[in-house]
Amino acid sequence: MARDWIYPSLLILRFLLPNQALRNYPENEVTLLDSMSALGDLGWEAYPAEGWEEISVMDERNTPMRTYQVCNVMEANQNNWLRTSHIPRDGAQRVYIEIKFTLRDCNSLPGVPGTCKETFNMYYYESNNGNVWFIKESQYAKIDTIAADESFTQVDVGDRVMKLNTEVRDISNLSKKGFYLAFQDVGACIALVSVRVFYKKCPLTVLNLARFPDTVTGGDSALVEVHGSCVNDSEELELPRMYCSADGGWLVPIGRCVCRPGFQESEGQCQPCRPGFYKALSMDSYCTKCPPHSYSLQDKASECTCEKGYYRAELDPRSMACTRPPSAPENPISTINETSVALEWGPPRDSGGRGDVTYNVHCRKCPGDGRKCGPCGSGLHFSPRQFGLALAKVQVTDLLPHTNYTFSIEAVNGVSDQSPSPRQLTSVNITTSQTVSVTLMKRKSKDSITLALQGPESANGANVEYEVTYYEKNQRDQNYTVLRTRLNALTVDGLKPGTTYVFRVRASIDGGYGNYGGDIELETSHEDMLAIGDPNQPTILAVSIAGGIVLLIFLVACFVVSGRHCGYIKAKQDPEEEKMQFQHGRVKLPGSRTYIHPHTYEDPNQAVRDFAKEIEASNIRIERVIGAGEFGEVCSGRLKLPSKREIYVAIKSLKAGYSEKQRRDFLSEASIMGQFDHPNIIRLEGVVTRCKPVMIITEFMENGSLDTFLKKHDGQFTVIQLVGMLRGIASGMKYLSDMSYVHRDLAARNILVNSNLVCKVSDFGLSRVLEDDPEAAYTTRGGKIPIRWTSPEAIAYRKFTSASDVWSYGIVMWEVMSYGERPYWEMSNQDVIKAIDEGYRLPAPMDCPVVLHQLMLDCWEKGRSDRPKFGQIVNTLDKLIRNPGSLKQLANSSVWEDPITPELSSGTVEEWLDAIKMGQYKEQFTTAGYVTLDSVIYINSSDLGNMGVTLVGHQKKILTSIQSLQTQGTQVQV
Ligand code: AMP
């Protein structure tokens, strides 16, 4: 009877339930069981037999639907079970059970007893096995007690709209292969219309060009971390990851893929770039059009190919247009000044499309003496450099006189090396002047003048002939005389007494005269045999023959200066070394530019005005203190002059409270420095005198003073680098000596080094030797002298000459080769003077090439005329640089060239120590058991320290000598 109450409602239900074929499940649900889609018997088990009953009803399409129902409400103690077949869980840890059912309320059933129920229970049982035929009730795990939201109140519902109850429950953390569900009825009237079991997944998705697969959600509410894989033609930028949430949604995307070069993103995929387009980097978003002068013929291009004749430099971005080498520089201009030339040119008409144009200057020379033209070699000096010039100009110095040079200038840019075509060059031919020095030796009588002739310098034994033309001043049209000679002196007779004659000289080397130089005016004496020119004090008048025009200009300039300041005498420079420029108030032809001592000015401020440019203080920016000078701080900073590039400068300032004399002395350095213009002499930028503090501005030398610099980089340079530095210093000194300037304090501490390792001579103050230099010591004759750097004659009787500068240069060589070691180590000044006087000389520093030590020894010749001139030193160093093999033999390898270790083939330790002026350690050596020379040769510096020889200088001296002894021993053995 009870069943009858249910049937009508099921008939209504068939219209409420959708046809199974029409059922649409959400995308993220995977159905494990759906009772409504079972076509045949569901095969569920019901017990006891009078409990749940399977009923088929038809849906609106007459498709049978399987339902179970039970309605034993009239009897008490019901316990009816319905168990599904085994449901494999398919890897899911959490499954959902959706049940649709109807449930009658007990009140609507007439006469039912109080045992009638309105709920039922749902259970599950996990099992790996699909064939379990019996499960005890106690083995089931309860999922929930299910009650209806809506229940029948009447059997015949008429037009009442029935609601189907839908409940969803879930089970988590499943671990076995599958499970059974069970429904327990304890006395209700139920129709179980549909049971669907499903789990949730996060569906396959593509995000940020990464594909994330279908992913089953985790148990409980855990998130599952999933790594995506990049779609075709893309690559991982950062590992793509997402979390699959328990309810089947994707959360928190991290990382991404990007399309490979040659592809761009479109609708979640990577599409190839079209021909004519490219994409160079994965990170670029889109394909872009090929830049100018490039193309891509195929799709998927990651870069475009340059058109013929165009190139791309290694570091050029792919988006940059292809470029080509520049055309040749234009309109070169040369300005020759005796043996130097300033070359300037215009930029190339076509820069090739690049901004990195630099210039290289190539040089060939034709000596003009019949020898073949060839490369210029390394003797020339290019300032700022020969190759890689950023500005369109270069200064070339140290050219040979009377020589044809061809300078070929090429413009290059970042792609020049890639082009097979020859570089386009612009050439400049120049011919340097012959230099003839004409020396007025003496006036033999009132009617003759003797000229000493010398030059050209390059003649090197070639046949030189001089042609002297002279005439009485203002009488040229009437009479002039031409004399020729191959001798170096010429006496012109038959002149009128007390008369001014004009002489002109030109020279020829192996035929072919050069041009005449400027006019030289000389006056015969009134008295016979009046010696006005001492042969030891000749007036040297150098005539630059092919460069006559340049020279004349210079003469005019000198004349202006002399006109204003005639009558001054030189204050400190030694007359023997000087080429006098002024005599009896009349200008004589200068041999070369000559240094003018600031003391020759009555008003020293005028010297500053003449030689130093006044700079507005507002153009200077002081940045930091870099040193202390005699007169105040030395700072670094920047100087920006109108329409000039900003440059780094050193700024010396005169401290407050100075006396007038201090101001004069301070500024004297500027008026000396301002007269020099050479790549190896510190350059004066200008002075500030119109406001306080008074300042001297010079070029900035990044590496500071040479001695400190060398100590800091002990052992870090190649011999060639060291020789290069020495060459620079020698070249600067040659320039100074050519200008008749005697430095007097040449030492590594007074050389400055810039960032290119270029060494420049500095420290030109007048008072410096007296007060500034901490190395200067008082001599017995008074005056302060840096003893260790100074030649014996300068110490003994203040004979400062360029030859004494050469002595100091030898000491600088030693300082350089020993990386800033103190000359004569800890020896006292008195010991140094004595040792030098006795003929001892500094030994070669460690690893010093023998040729360099020999050059030092030459600089330390006792007789000053036996020392090389700076020009010779430059030449010697140039030869060494050209032939580095000559630097291979090290001085320390031969004892016989060690001047400090006497020639000891036998002898006692005591004699040896005496000989190297280390006699004070005799006792220490004896106490330590060193009694024969054989025994000392294995001593090292720590042995010396243990013995009590702790001064590093002494240790070095002893070890250097021991090295020599070792070699001596080796030689004896051989
Ligand atoms: P001075 O008064 O010329 O002996 O200079 C004192 C110190 O200042 C030197 O030893 C250098 O360290 C430093 N100095 C002087 N002039 C310059 C410069 N032009 N560039 C860099 N440092 C310099």
Coordinates of N, CA, C and O in Angstrom, one line a residue, residues 206-212 227-231 234-242 252-260 264-270 279 282-286:
V206 N 45.4 27.4 -21.0 CA 46.7 28.0 -21.5 C 46.7 29.5 -20.9 O 45.7 30.2 -21.2
L207 N 47.7 29.8 -20.2 CA 47.8 31.1 -19.6 C 49.2 31.5 -19.7 O 50.1 30.8 -19.4
N208 N 49.4 32.8 -20.1 CA 50.8 33.3 -20.3 C 51.7 32.4 -21.1 O 52.8 32.2 -20.8
L209 N 51.1 31.9 -22.2 CA 51.8 31.0 -23.1 C 52.3 29.7 -22.5 O 53.1 29.1 -23.1
A210 N 51.7 29.3 -21.4 CA 52.0 28.1 -20.8 C 50.7 27.2 -20.7 O 49.6 27.7 -20.4
R211 N 50.9 25.9 -21.0 CA 49.8 25.0 -21.0 C 49.7 24.3 -19.6 O 50.7 23.7 -19.2
F212 N 48.6 24.4 -19.0 CA 48.4 23.7 -17.7 C 47.4 22.6 -17.9 O 46.3 22.8 -18.4
H227 N 52.9 22.9 -12.6 CA 53.9 23.6 -13.5 C 53.4 23.5 -15.0 O 53.0 22.4 -15.4
G228 N 53.3 24.6 -15.6 CA 52.8 24.7 -17.0 C 54.0 24.4 -17.9 O 55.2 24.5 -17.6
S229 N 53.7 24.0 -19.1 CA 54.7 23.8 -20.1 C 54.5 24.8 -21.3 O 53.4 25.1 -21.6
C230 N 55.6 25.4 -21.8 CA 55.5 26.4 -22.7 C 54.9 25.9 -24.0 O 55.2 24.8 -24.5
V231 N 54.1 26.8 -24.6 CA 53.5 26.4 -25.9 C 54.5 26.4 -27.0 O 55.6 26.9 -26.8
S234 N 57.7 28.9 -28.0 CA 57.9 29.8 -26.9 C 58.9 29.2 -25.9 O 59.3 28.0 -26.0
E235 N 59.4 30.0 -25.0 CA 60.4 29.5 -24.1 C 60.1 30.2 -22.7 O 59.5 31.2 -22.6
E236 N 60.7 29.5 -21.7 CA 60.3 29.9 -20.4 C 61.0 31.1 -20.0 O 62.3 31.2 -20.1
L237 N 60.3 32.1 -19.5 CA 61.0 33.3 -19.0 C 61.2 33.1 -17.5 O 62.2 33.3 -16.9
E238 N 60.1 32.7 -16.9 CA 60.1 32.3 -15.5 C 59.2 31.1 -15.3 O 58.1 31.1 -15.9
L239 N 59.6 30.0 -14.6 CA 58.8 28.8 -14.5 C 57.3 29.1 -14.3 O 57.0 29.7 -13.3
P240 N 56.5 28.8 -15.3 CA 55.0 29.1 -15.1 C 54.4 28.1 -14.1 O 54.6 26.9 -14.3
R241 N 53.7 28.6 -13.2 CA 53.0 27.8 -12.2 C 51.7 28.3 -11.9 O 51.4 29.5 -12.0
M242 N 50.8 27.4 -11.4 CA 49.5 27.8 -10.9 C 49.0 26.8 -9.9 O 49.6 25.7 -9.8
V252 N 46.3 31.9 -8.7 CA 47.6 32.5 -8.5 C 48.6 32.1 -9.6 O 49.5 31.4 -9.4
P253 N 48.4 32.6 -10.8 CA 49.4 32.3 -11.9 C 50.7 33.0 -11.6 O 50.7 34.2 -11.2
I254 N 51.8 32.3 -11.7 CA 53.2 32.9 -11.5 C 54.0 32.5 -12.7 O 53.8 31.4 -13.2
G255 N 54.9 33.3 -13.1 CA 55.9 33.0 -14.2 C 55.2 33.1 -15.5 O 53.9 33.3 -15.6
R256 N 56.0 32.9 -16.6 CA 55.3 33.0 -17.9 C 56.3 32.5 -19.0 O 57.5 32.4 -18.7
C257 N 55.8 32.2 -20.1 CA 56.6 31.9 -21.3 C 56.5 33.0 -22.2 O 55.6 33.8 -22.1
V258 N 57.6 33.1 -23.1 CA 57.5 34.2 -24.1 C 57.9 33.6 -25.4 O 58.6 32.6 -25.5
C259 N 57.4 34.2 -26.5 CA 57.7 33.7 -27.8 C 59.2 33.8 -28.1 O 59.8 34.8 -27.8
R260 N 59.7 32.8 -28.7 CA 61.1 32.8 -29.1 C 61.4 33.9 -30.1 O 60.5 34.4 -30.7
Q264 N 56.0 36.0 -32.5 CA 55.3 37.0 -31.6 C 54.0 36.4 -31.1 O 53.4 35.5 -31.7
E265 N 53.5 36.8 -30.0 CA 52.3 36.2 -29.3 C 51.0 36.7 -30.0 O 50.9 37.9 -30.4
S266 N 50.2 35.7 -30.3 CA 48.9 36.1 -30.8 C 47.9 35.0 -30.3 O 48.1 33.8 -30.6
E267 N 46.9 35.4 -29.6 CA 45.8 34.5 -29.1 C 46.4 33.3 -28.4 O 46.0 32.2 -28.8
G268 N 47.3 33.5 -27.5 CA 47.8 32.4 -26.7 C 48.8 31.5 -27.5 O 49.1 30.4 -27.0
Q269 N 49.2 31.9 -28.6 CA 50.1 31.1 -29.4 C 51.3 32.0 -29.9 O 51.2 33.2 -29.8
C270 N 52.3 31.3 -30.4 CA 53.4 32.1 -31.0 C 53.4 32.0 -32.5 O 53.5 30.9 -33.0
K279 N 62.1 39.7 -34.9 CA 62.0 39.9 -33.5 C 63.3 39.3 -32.9 O 63.6 38.1 -33.1
S282 N 63.5 37.2 -27.1 CA 62.3 36.7 -26.6 C 61.5 37.7 -25.9 O 60.3 37.8 -26.0
M283 N 62.2 38.6 -25.2 CA 61.6 39.6 -24.4 C 60.8 40.7 -25.2 O 60.0 41.4 -24.7
D284 N 61.2 40.9 -26.5 CA 60.5 41.8 -27.3 C 59.1 41.4 -27.5 O 58.9 40.2 -27.6
S285 N 58.2 42.3 -27.5 CA 56.8 41.9 -27.6 C 56.4 41.5 -29.0 O 55.7 40.5 -29.2
Y286 N 56.8 42.4 -29.9 CA 56.3 42.2 -31.3 C 57.4 42.1 -32.3 O 58.5 42.5 -32.1

